[in-house]
CSV table of C-alpha atoms in Angstrom, one decimal:
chain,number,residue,atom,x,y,z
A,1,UNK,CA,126.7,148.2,111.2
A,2,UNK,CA,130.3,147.4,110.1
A,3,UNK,CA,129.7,146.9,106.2
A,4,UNK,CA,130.2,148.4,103.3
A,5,UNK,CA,127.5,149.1,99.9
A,6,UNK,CA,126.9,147.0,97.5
A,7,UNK,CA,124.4,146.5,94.4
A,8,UNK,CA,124.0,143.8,92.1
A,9,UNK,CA,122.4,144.0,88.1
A,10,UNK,CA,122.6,142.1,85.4
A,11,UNK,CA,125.2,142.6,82.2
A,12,UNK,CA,125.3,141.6,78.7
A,13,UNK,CA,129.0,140.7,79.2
A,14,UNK,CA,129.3,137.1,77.1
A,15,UNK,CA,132.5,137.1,75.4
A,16,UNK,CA,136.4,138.5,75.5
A,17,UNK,CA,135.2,141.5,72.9
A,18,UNK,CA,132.5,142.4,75.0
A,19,UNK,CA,134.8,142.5,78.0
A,20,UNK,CA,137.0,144.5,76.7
A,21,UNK,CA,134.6,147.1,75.4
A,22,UNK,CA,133.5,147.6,78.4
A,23,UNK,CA,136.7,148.3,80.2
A,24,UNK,CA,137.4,151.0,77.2
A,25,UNK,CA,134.6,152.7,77.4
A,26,UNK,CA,134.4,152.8,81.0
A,27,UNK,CA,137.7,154.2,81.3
A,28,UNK,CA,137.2,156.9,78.1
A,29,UNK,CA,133.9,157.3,77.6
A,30,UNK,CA,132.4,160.4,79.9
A,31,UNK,CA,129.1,160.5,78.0
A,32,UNK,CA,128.5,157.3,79.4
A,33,UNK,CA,129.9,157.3,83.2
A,34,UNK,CA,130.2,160.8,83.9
A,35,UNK,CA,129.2,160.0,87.5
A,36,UNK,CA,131.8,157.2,87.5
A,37,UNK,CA,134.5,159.3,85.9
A,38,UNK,CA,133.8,162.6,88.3
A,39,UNK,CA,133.9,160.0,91.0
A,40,UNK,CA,136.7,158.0,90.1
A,41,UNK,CA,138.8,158.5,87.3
A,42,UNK,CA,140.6,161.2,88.8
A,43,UNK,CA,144.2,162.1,87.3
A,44,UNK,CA,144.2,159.8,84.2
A,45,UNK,CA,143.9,156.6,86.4
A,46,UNK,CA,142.1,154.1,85.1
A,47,UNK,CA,139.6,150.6,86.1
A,48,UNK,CA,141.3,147.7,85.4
A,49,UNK,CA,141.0,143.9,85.3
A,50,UNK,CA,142.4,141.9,88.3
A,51,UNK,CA,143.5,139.0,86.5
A,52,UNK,CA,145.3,135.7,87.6
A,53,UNK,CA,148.8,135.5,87.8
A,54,UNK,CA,150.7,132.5,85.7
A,55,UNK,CA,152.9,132.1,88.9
A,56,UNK,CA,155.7,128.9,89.4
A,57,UNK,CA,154.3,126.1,91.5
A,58,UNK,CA,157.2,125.7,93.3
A,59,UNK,CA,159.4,127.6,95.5
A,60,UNK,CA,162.5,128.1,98.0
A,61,UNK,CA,161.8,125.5,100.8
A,62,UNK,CA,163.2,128.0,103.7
A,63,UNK,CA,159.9,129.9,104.4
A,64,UNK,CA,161.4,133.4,104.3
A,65,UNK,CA,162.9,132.5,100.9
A,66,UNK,CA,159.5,131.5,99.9
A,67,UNK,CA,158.0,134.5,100.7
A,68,UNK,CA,160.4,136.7,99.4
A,69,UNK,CA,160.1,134.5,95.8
A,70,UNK,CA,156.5,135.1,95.8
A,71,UNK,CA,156.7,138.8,96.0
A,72,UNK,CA,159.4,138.5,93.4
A,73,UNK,CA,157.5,136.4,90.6
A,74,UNK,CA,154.0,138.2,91.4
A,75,UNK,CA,155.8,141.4,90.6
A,76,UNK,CA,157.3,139.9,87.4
A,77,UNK,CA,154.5,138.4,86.4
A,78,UNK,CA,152.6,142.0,86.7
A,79,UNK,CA,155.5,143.9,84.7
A,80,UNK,CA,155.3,141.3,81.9
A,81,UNK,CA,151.5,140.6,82.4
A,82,UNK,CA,152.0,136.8,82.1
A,83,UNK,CA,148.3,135.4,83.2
A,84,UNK,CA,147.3,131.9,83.9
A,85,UNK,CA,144.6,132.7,81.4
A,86,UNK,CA,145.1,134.1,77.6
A,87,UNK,CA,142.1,136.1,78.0
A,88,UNK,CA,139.8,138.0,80.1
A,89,UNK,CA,136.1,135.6,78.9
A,90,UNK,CA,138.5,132.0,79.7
A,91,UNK,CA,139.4,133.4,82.8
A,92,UNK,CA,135.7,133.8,83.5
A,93,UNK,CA,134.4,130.4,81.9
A,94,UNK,CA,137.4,128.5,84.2
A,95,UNK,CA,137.3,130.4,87.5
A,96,UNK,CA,133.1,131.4,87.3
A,97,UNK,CA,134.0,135.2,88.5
A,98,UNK,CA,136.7,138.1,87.5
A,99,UNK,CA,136.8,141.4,89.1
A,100,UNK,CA,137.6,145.0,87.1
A,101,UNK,CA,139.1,147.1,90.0
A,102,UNK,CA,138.4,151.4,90.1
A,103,UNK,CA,141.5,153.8,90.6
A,104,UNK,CA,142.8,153.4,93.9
A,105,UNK,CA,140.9,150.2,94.7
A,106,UNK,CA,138.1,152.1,95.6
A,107,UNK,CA,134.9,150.4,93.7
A,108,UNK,CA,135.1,147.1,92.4
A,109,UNK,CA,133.1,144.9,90.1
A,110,UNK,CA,132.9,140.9,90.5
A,111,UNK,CA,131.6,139.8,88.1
A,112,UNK,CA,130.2,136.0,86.7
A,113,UNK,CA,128.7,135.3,83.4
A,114,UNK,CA,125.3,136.8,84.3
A,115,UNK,CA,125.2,139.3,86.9
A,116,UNK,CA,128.1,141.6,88.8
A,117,UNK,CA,128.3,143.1,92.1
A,118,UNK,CA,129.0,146.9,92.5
A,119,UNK,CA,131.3,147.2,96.0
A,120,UNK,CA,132.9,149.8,97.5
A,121,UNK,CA,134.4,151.4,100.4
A,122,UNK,CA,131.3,153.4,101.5
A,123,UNK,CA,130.1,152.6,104.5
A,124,UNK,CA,126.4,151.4,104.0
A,125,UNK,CA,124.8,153.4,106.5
A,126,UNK,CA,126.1,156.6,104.7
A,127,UNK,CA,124.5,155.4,101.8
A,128,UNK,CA,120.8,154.9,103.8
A,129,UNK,CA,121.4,158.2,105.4
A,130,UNK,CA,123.2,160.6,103.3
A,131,UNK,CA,121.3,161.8,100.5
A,132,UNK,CA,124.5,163.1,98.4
A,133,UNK,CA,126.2,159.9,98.9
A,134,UNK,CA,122.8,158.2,97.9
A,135,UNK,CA,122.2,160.1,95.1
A,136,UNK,CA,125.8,159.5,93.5
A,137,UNK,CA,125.9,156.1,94.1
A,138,UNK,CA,122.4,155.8,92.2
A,139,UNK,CA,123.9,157.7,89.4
A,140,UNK,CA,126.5,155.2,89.2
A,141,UNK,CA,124.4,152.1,89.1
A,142,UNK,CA,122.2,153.8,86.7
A,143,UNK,CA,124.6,154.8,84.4
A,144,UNK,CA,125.9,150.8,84.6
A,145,UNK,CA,122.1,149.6,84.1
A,146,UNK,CA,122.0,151.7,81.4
A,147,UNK,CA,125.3,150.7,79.2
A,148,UNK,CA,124.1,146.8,79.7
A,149,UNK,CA,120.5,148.1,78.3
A,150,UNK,CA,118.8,147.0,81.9
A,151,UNK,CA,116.6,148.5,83.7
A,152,UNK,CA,116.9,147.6,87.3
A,153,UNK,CA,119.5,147.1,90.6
A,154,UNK,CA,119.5,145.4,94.1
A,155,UNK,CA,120.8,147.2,97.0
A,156,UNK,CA,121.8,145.8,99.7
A,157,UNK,CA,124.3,145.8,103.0
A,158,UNK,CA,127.7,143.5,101.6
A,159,UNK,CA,126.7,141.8,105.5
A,160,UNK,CA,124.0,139.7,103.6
A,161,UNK,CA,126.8,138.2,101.1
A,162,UNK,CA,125.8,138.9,97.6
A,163,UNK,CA,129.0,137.7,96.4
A,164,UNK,CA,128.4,134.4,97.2
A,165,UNK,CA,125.8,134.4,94.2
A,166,UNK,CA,128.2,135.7,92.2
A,167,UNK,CA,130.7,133.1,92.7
A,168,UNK,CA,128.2,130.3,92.4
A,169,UNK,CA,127.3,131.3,89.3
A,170,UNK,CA,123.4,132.1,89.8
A,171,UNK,CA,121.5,134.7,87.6
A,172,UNK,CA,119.5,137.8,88.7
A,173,UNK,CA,116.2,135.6,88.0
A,174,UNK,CA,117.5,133.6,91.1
A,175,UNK,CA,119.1,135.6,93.2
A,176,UNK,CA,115.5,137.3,93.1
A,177,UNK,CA,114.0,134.4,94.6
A,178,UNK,CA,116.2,133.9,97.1
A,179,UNK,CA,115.8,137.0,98.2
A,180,UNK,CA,112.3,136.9,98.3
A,181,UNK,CA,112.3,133.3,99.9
A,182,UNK,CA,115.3,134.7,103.0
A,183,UNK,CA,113.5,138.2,103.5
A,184,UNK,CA,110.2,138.5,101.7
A,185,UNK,CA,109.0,141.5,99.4
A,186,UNK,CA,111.1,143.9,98.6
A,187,UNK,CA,111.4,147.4,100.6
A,188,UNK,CA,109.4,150.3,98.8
A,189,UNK,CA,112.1,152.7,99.4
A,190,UNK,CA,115.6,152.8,100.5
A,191,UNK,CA,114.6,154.3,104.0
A,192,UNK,CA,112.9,151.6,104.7
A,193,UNK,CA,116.2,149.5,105.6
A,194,UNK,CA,117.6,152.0,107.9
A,195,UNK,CA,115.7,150.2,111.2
A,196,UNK,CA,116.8,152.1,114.7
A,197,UNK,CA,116.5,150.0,117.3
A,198,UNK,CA,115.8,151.2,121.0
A,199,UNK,CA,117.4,153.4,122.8
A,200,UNK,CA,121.0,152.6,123.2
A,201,UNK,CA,121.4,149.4,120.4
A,202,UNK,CA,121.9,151.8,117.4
A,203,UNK,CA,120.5,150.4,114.0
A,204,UNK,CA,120.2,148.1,112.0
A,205,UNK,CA,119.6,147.0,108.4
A,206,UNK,CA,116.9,144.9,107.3
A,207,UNK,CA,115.6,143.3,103.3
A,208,UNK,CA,116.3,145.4,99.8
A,209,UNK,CA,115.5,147.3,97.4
A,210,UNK,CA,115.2,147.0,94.1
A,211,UNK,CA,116.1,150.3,92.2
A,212,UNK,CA,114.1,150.8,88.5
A,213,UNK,CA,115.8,153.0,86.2
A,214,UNK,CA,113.8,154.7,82.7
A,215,UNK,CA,116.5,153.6,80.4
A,216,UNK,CA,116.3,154.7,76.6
């Protein structure tokens, strides 16, 4: 299957400060993401917040003008960070969803006022099947559960659209149910989604799991 990992938990992100905090401590603090920081803060790089541009409405009429104008604004509105929102939390309250990107694009979190999704570029089968990759990955989304003080995750293949929830605003209470009401019970381990199908059809991936952390 062509898709990529992804896990969804809750967070107790509900204003600019909090925000913030988060994106400081996730980019200094290594007593709290040490998996996250061996993974991906490599060479001082650091997460960061993909904010809306405050672009101009119009531009050029001749459409390779128009182009070239757009690359030239975006990049100036970058250098001078000029954002269609003054903060980080009104960006969330007016567009429902703002993503914190990893060094090198690599992981990213989209995130709405209740829940975020954990994506990356890991295939999701080598998640299922590699134990390493599984292991680090758990790490990760433990070490997340435990900054927001929560104490579970949902894995699942990125095919089944979890970030549709996130952009419509739901809560982990219902994205719960709908996962019960599209696929039943939860899986009662991770295995159990790897499916191989008969000879010659490969695999597939089937429900999710929900991953329950001891946090302090």
């Amino acid at each position: 299957m062509g898709a990529n990992f992804s896990a969804v938990l809750e967070h107790n992100l509900y204003n600019n400060q909090s925000l913030e905090s988060f994106l400081e401590d996730l980019n200094n603090r290594n007593d709290l993401f040490s998996t996250i920081h061996k993974v991906t803060n490599n060479n001082g790089n650091q997460w960061w917040w993909a904010r809306k541009l405050d672009l101009a409405n119009s531009f050029d009429s001749t459409p390779t003008n128009w182009v070239r104008d757009l690359i030239k604004n975006t990049e100036e509105a970058k250098k001078q960070k000029r954002y269609k929102y003054s903060s980080i939390w009104e960006e969330v309250m007016e567009e429902g969803t703002i993503t914190l990107m990893s060094p090198d694009s690599v992981f990213s979190m989209l995130i709405n006022q209740n829940i975020l999704e954990l994506s990356c570029l890991i295939r999701w089968s080598s998640f299922l099947k590699d134990k390493k990759t599984q292991s680090s990955l758990r790490c990760i989304c433990k070490e997340l559960c435990s900054y927001f003080k929560k104490s579970n995750c949902i894995y699942m293949s990125e095919t089944f659209c979890a970030s549709d929830y996130i952009y419509d605003g739901k809560s982990m209470e219902e994205y719960k149910n709908d996962l019960l009401e599209r696929f039943g019970n939860p899986k009662q381990t991770i295995d159990e989604m790897y499916v191989k199908l008969e000879e010659g059809w490969g695999w597939t991936s089937e429900g999710y799991y929900i991953d329950s952390f001891n946090i302090k």
